[in-house]
Coordinates of C-alpha atoms in Angstrom, one line a residue:
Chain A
X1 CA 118.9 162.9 81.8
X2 CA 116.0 164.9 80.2
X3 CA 116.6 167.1 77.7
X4 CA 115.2 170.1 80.1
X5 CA 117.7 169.3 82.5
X6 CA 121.4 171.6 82.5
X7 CA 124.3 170.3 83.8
X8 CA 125.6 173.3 85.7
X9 CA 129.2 174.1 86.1
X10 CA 131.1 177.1 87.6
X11 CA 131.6 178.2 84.2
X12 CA 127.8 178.3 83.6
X13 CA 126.6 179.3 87.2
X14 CA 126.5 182.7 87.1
X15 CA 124.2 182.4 83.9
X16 CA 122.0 179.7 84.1
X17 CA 121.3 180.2 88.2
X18 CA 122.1 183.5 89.7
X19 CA 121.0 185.6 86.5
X20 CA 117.9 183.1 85.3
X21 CA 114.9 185.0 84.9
X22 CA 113.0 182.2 86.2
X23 CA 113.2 180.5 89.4
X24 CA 116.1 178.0 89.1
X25 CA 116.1 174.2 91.0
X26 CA 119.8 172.9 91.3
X27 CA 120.3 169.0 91.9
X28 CA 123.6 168.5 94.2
X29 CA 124.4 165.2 93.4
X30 CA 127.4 162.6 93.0
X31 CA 127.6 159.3 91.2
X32 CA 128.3 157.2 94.5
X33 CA 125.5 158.7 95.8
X34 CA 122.4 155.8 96.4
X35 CA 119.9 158.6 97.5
X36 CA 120.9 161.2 94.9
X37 CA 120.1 158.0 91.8
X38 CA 116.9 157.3 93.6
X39 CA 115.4 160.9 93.0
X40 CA 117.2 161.7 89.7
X41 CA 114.1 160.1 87.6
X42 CA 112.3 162.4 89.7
X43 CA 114.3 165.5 89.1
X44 CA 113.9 165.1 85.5
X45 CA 110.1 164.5 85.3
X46 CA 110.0 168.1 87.3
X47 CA 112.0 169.7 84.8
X48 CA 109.7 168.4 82.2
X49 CA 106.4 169.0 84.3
X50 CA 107.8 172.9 84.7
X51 CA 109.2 173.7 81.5
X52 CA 109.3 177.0 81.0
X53 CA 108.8 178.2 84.6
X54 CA 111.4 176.8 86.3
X55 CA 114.8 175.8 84.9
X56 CA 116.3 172.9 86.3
X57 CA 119.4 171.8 86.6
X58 CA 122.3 169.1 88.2
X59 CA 125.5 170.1 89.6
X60 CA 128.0 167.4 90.5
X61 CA 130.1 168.2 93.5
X62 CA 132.6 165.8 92.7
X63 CA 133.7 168.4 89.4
X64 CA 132.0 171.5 91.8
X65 CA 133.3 171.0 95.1
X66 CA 133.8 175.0 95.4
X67 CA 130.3 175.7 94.7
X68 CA 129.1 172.7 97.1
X69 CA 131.3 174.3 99.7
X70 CA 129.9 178.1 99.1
X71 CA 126.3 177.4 99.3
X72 CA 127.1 175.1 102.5
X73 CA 126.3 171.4 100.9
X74 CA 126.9 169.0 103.6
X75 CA 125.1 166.6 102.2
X76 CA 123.0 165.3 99.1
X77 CA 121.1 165.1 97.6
X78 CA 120.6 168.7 97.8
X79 CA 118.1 170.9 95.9
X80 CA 118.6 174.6 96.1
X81 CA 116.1 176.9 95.1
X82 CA 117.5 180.1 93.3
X83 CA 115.1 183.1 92.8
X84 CA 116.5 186.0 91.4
X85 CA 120.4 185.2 92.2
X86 CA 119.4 184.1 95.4
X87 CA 118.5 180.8 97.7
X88 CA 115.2 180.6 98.5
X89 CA 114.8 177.6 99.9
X90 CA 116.0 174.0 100.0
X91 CA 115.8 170.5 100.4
X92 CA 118.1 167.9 101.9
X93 CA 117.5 163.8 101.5
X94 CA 115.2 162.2 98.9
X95 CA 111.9 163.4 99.0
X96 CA 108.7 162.6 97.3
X97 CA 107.6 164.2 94.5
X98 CA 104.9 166.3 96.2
X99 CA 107.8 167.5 98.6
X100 CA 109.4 169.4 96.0
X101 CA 106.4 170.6 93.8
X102 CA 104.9 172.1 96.7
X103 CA 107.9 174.3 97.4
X104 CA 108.6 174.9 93.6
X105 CA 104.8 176.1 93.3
X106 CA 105.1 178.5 96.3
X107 CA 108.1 180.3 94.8
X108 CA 106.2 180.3 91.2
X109 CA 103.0 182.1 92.5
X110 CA 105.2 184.7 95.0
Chain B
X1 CA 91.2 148.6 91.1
X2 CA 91.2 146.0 93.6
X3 CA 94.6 144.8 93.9
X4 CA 96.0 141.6 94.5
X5 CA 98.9 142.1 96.7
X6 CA 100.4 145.7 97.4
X7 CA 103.7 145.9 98.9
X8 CA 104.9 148.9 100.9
X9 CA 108.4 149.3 100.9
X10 CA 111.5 148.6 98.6
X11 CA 114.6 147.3 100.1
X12 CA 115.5 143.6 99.7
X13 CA 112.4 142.4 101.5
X14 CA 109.7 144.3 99.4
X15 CA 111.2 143.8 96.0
X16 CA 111.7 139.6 96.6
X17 CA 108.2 139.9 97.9
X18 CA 107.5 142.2 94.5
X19 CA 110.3 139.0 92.5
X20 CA 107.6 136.1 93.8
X21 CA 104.4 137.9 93.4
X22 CA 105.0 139.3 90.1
X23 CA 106.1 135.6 89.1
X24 CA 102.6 134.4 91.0
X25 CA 101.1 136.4 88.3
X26 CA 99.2 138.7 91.1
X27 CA 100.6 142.0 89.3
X28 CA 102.2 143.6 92.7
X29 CA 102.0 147.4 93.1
X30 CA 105.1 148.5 94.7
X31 CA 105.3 151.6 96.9
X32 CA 108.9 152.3 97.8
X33 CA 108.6 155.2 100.1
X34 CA 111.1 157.9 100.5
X35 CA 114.5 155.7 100.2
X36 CA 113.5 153.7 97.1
X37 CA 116.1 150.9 97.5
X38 CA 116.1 150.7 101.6
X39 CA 119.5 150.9 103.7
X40 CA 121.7 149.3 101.0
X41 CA 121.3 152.4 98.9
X42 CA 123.3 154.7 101.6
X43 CA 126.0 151.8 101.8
X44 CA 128.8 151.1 99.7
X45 CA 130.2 147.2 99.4
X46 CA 128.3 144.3 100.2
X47 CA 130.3 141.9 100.6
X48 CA 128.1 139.6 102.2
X49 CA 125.2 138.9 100.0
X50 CA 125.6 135.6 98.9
X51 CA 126.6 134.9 94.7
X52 CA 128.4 138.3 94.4
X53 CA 132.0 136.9 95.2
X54 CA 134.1 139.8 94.4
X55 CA 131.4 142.4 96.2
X56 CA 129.0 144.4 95.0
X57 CA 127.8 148.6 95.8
X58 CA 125.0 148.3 97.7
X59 CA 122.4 150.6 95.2
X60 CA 123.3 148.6 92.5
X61 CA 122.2 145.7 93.4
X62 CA 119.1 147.2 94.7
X63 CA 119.0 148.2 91.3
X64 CA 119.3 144.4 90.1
X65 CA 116.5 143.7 92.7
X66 CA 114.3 146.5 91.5
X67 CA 115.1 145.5 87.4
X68 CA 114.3 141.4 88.2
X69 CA 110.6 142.2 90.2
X70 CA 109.8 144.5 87.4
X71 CA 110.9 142.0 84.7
X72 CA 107.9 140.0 85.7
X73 CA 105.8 142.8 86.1
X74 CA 106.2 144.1 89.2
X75 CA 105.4 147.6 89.4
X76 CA 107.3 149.9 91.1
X77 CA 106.6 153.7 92.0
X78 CA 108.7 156.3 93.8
X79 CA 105.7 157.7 96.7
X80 CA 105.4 157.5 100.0
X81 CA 102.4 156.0 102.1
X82 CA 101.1 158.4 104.0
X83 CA 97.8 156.3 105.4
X84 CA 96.2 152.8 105.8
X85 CA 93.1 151.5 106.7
X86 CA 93.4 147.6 107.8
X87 CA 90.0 148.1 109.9
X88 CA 88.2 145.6 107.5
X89 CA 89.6 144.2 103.9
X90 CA 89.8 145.7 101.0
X91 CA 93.3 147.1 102.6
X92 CA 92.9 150.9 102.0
X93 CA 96.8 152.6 101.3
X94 CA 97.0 156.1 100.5
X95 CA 99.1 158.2 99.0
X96 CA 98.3 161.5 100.1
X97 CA 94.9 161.9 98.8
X98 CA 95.4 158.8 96.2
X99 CA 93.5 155.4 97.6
X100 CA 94.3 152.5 96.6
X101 CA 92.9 149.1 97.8
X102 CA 94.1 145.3 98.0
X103 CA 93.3 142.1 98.9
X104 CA 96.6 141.5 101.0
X105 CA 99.2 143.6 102.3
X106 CA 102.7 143.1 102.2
X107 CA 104.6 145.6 104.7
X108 CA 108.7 145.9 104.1
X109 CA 109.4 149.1 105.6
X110 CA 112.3 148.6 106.9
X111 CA 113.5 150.3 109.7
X112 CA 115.7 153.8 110.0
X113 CA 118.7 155.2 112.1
X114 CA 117.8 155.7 115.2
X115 CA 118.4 159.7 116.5
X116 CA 118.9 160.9 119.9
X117 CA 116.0 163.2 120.1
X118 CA 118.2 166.6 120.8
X119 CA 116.1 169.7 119.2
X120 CA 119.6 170.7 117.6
X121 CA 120.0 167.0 116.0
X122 CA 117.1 167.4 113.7
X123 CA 117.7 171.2 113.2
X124 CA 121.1 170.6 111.9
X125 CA 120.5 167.3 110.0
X126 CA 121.9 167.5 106.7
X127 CA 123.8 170.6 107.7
X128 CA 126.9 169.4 109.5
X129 CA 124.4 166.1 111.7
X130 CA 124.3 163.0 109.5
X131 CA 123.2 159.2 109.7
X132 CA 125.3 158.3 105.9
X133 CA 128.7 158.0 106.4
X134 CA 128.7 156.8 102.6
X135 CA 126.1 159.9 101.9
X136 CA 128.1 163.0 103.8
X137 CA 131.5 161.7 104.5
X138 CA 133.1 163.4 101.3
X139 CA 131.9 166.8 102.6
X140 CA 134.3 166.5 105.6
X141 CA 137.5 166.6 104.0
X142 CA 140.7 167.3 106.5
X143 CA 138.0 168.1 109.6
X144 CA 137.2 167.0 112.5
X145 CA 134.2 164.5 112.9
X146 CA 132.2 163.0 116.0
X147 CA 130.9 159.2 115.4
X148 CA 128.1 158.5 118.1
X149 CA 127.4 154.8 118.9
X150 CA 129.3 151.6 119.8
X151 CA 128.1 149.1 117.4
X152 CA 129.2 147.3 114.2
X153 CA 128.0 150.2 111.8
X154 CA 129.6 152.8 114.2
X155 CA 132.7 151.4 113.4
X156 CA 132.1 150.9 110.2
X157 CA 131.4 154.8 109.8
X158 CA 134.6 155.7 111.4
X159 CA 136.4 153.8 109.6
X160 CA 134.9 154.9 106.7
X161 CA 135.4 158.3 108.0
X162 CA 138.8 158.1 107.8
X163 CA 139.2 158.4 104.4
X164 CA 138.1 162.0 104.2
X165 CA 138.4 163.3 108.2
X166 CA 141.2 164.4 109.7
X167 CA 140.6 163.0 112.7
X168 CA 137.3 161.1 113.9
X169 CA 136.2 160.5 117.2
X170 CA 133.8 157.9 118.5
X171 CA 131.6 159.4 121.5
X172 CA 130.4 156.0 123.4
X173 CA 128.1 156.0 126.6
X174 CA 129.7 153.1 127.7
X175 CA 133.2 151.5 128.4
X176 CA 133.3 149.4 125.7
X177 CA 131.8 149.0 122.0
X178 CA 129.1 146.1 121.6
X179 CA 130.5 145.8 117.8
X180 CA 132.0 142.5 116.9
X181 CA 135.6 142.1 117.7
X182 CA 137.0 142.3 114.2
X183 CA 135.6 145.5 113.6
X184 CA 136.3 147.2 117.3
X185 CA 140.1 146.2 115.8
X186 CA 140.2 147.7 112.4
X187 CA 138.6 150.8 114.6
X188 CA 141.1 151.0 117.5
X189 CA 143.9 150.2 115.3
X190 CA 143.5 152.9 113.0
X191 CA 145.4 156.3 113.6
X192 CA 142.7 159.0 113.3
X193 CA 140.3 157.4 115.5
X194 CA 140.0 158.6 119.1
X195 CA 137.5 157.1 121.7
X196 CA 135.5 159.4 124.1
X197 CA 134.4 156.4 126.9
X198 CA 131.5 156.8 129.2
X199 CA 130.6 159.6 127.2
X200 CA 127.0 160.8 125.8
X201 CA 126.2 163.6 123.0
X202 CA 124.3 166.5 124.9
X203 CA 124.0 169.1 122.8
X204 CA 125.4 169.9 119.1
X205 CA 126.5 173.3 118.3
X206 CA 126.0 175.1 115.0
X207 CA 123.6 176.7 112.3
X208 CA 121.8 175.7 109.2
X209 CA 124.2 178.5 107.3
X210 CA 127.5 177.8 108.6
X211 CA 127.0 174.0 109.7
X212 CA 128.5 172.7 113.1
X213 CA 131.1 174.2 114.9
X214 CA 130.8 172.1 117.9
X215 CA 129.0 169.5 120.6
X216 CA 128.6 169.6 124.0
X217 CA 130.1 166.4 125.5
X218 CA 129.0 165.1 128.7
X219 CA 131.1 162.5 130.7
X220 CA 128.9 159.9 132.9
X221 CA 131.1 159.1 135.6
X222 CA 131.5 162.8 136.6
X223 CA 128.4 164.1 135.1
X224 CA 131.0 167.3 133.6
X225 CA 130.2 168.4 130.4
X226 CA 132.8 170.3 127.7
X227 CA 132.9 171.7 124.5
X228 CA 134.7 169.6 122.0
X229 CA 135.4 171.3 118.5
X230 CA 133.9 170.1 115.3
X231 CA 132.6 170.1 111.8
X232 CA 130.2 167.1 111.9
X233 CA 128.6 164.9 113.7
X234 CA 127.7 161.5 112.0
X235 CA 124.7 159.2 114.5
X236 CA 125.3 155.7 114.5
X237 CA 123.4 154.5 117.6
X238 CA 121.1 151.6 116.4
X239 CA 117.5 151.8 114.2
X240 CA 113.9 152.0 114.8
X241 CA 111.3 150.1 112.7
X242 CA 109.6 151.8 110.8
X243 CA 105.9 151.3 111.9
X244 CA 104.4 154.7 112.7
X245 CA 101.2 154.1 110.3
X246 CA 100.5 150.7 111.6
X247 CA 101.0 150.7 115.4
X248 CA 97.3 150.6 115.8
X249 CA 96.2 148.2 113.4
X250 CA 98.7 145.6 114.1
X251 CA 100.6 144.2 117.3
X252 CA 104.2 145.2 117.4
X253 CA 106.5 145.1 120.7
X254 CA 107.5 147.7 122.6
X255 CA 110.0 148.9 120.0
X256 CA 107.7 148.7 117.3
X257 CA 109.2 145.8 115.6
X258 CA 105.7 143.7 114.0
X259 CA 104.7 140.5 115.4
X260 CA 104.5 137.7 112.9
X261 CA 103.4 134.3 113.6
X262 CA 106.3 131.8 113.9
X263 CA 107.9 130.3 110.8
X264 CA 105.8 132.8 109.0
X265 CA 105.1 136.5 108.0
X266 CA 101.6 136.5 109.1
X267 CA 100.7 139.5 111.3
X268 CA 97.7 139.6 113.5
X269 CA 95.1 140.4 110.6
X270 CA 94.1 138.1 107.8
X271 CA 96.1 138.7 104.5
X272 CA 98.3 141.4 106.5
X273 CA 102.1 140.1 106.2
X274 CA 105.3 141.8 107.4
X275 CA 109.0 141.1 106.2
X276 CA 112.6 141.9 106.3
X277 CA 113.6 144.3 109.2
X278 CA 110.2 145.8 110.2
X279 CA 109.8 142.6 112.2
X280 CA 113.4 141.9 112.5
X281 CA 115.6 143.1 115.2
X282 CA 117.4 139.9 115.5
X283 CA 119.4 139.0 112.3
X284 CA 118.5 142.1 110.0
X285 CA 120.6 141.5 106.9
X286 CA 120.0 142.0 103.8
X287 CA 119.6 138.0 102.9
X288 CA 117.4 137.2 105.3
X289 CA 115.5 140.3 104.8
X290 CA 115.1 138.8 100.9
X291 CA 114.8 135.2 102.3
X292 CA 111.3 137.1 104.7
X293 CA 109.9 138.4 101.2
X294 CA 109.8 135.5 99.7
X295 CA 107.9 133.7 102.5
X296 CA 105.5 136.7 102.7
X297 CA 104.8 136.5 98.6
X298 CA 104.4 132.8 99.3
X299 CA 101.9 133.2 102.4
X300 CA 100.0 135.7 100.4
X301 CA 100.0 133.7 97.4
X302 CA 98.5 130.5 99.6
X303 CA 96.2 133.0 101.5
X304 CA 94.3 134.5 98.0
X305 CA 93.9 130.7 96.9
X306 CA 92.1 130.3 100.0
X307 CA 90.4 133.2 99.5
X308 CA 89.4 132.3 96.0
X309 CA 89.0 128.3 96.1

């Protein structure tokens, strides 16, 4: 996991998410999960590409269930956009890179 | 650069076909598309690929698959195809404005789960609709799930099912399941599966915020339809091929499936080769799918010396 990369708990949410000052990407992912290990690499380059304007971090929903369950998870991978406590948008499956940067660069320049 | 071989696609097919052209020293460049891995990835225990006696989870082999091509120098990236040009070689592949060319082709793309087509099936997918037991199953603890299909992995997904839902029911258009007998078995004879017969999905109920509440059932020999309550609804009704960027370069059948030449991987064009289930709809396993990418990196291989003398 890079070093940009958070693992985000309930403990940290309300913190490192819903209070961020910068738009916030949030990795819903599990261990037994094959697609979730197929885009973690690529999670982790984005944190690296945006570091400093957008945080990134994971949340496994084995430890979060409750916060999986509150933002409506029903499947992962899932990447949650936060901006400014809020979802903005997300993304459900493995996706290409461009897939995510795209959105990620809209929310930057609004 | 004017590649050697370039292999589209990543499950067992592409990455033998990555294992025997990287050993062929023709330096494959491997695009694994969106699933990087193919359909073992959203499995759990394979306990049917040969030398793994006690079993093995399906993404990590494809993760000793993917770590013995690039051993020998396969290389293997994490995009998606988005165009080809087959009209005349080089091979053009892009990757959204990227080109690259080659001198063969090797297509292993696999084919997907099938969907129904309903406007609220691909609205709701990922938000209560799923086609990964293995994926989405945990998120449906103690509820109340609807399995559509009547084959093998159906009943492999209830079953699976079982060990989060509280109850599962298989919605079937027919009056009885096309899955082998010792799976329609361990299905009928477990307690929290129900069978809907002669019945078809007609319309799933629910929102992206709040997930599904409910599908629309409707039963074939009296054409009535009903609600049924529930919180997901997991597809299981076959796969398609996945051929979309090549239907008009190379011959397929009606389902899409590629045509190769028999007792090979050859396709219609010169140095174009297809393996694993993209031309498959007969055996598609994961061994022969490997046991195809090795005959395609072999008739490539045989097809550059031509080429080259």
């Amino acid at each position: 996991m890079s070093d940009n990369v958070k693992e985000i708990t309930s403990v940290n949410f309300e913190t490192e998410v819903l209070k961020s000052d910068t738009p916030v990407l949030v990795d819903f992912w599990a261990e037994w999960c094959g697609p979730c290990r197929a885009i973690g690499p690529v999670v982790d380059e984005i944190a690296n590409d945006y570091n400093g304007k957008v945080s990134v971090g994971k949340l496994n929903v084995d430890n979060e269930n409750q916060l999986a369950m509150q933002y409506g998870v029903r499947s992962i991978p899932a990447l949650l956009v936060f901006n400014n406590g809020a979802v903005v948008n997300q993304i459900v499956g493995a996706v290409p890179k461009n897939r995510i940067t795209d959105i990620l660069n809209t929310v930057i320049s609004s | 650069m004017n590649r050697k071989v370039i292999i589209i696609g990543s499950g067992p097919a592409g990455l033998t076909a990555a294992l025997y052209t990287a050993r062929a020293n023709l330096n494959p460049l491997v695009f694994e598309g969106s699933q990087p891995g193919g359909q073992l990835t959203i499995t759990t225990d394979v306990e049917n690929y040969p030398g793994f006696p006690e079993g093995i989870m399906g993404p990590e082999l494809m993760d000793k698959f993917r770590d013995q091509a690039t051993r020998f120098g396969a290389e293997c990236h994490f995009k998606h195809v988005t165009k080809v040009n087959f009209s005349e070689p080089p091979y053009k592949v892009w990757v959204a404005d990227e080109c690259y060319t080659a001198e063969t082709i090797i297509i292993a793309t696999g084919a997907s789960a099938k969907m129904l087509g309903l406007e609220s099936e691909s609205e709701l997918m990922g938000y209560g609709v799923s086609a990964c037991a293995t994926c989405d199953g945990y998120f449906f603890k103690d509820k109340k799930v609807i399995v559509v299909g009547g084959g093998d992995s159906a009943m492999e997904e209830a079953i699976y099912l079982t060990k989060f839902a509280s109850e599962v029911l298989i919605v079937h258009r027919r009056d009885e399941f096309r899955a082998s007998k010792i799976m329609v078995k361990r299905a009928l004879n477990n307690l929290k599966i129900k069978v809907a017969w002669n019945t078809v999905l007609a319309d799933i109920l629910g929102t992206q915020k709040k997930g599904v509440h409910s599908v629309m059932l409707k039963d074939t020999q009296n054409d009535k339809t009903r609600e049924e309550a529930c919180d997901g609804v997991f597809m299981a009704i076959g796969h398609i091929p996945n051929t979309d960027l090549f239907v008009e370069a190379l011959d397929a059948d009606q389902a899409g499936y590629i045509f190769t030449k028999n007792g090979s991987t050859a396709t219609n064009l010169d140095g174009v080769f297809a393996c694993g289930d993209v031309q498959d709809n007969v055996y598609r396993q994961a061994v022969t799918a490997a046991g195809s990418g090795c005959m395609a990196a072999i008739d490539a291989e045989k097809y550059l010396e031509n080429l080259h003398g």
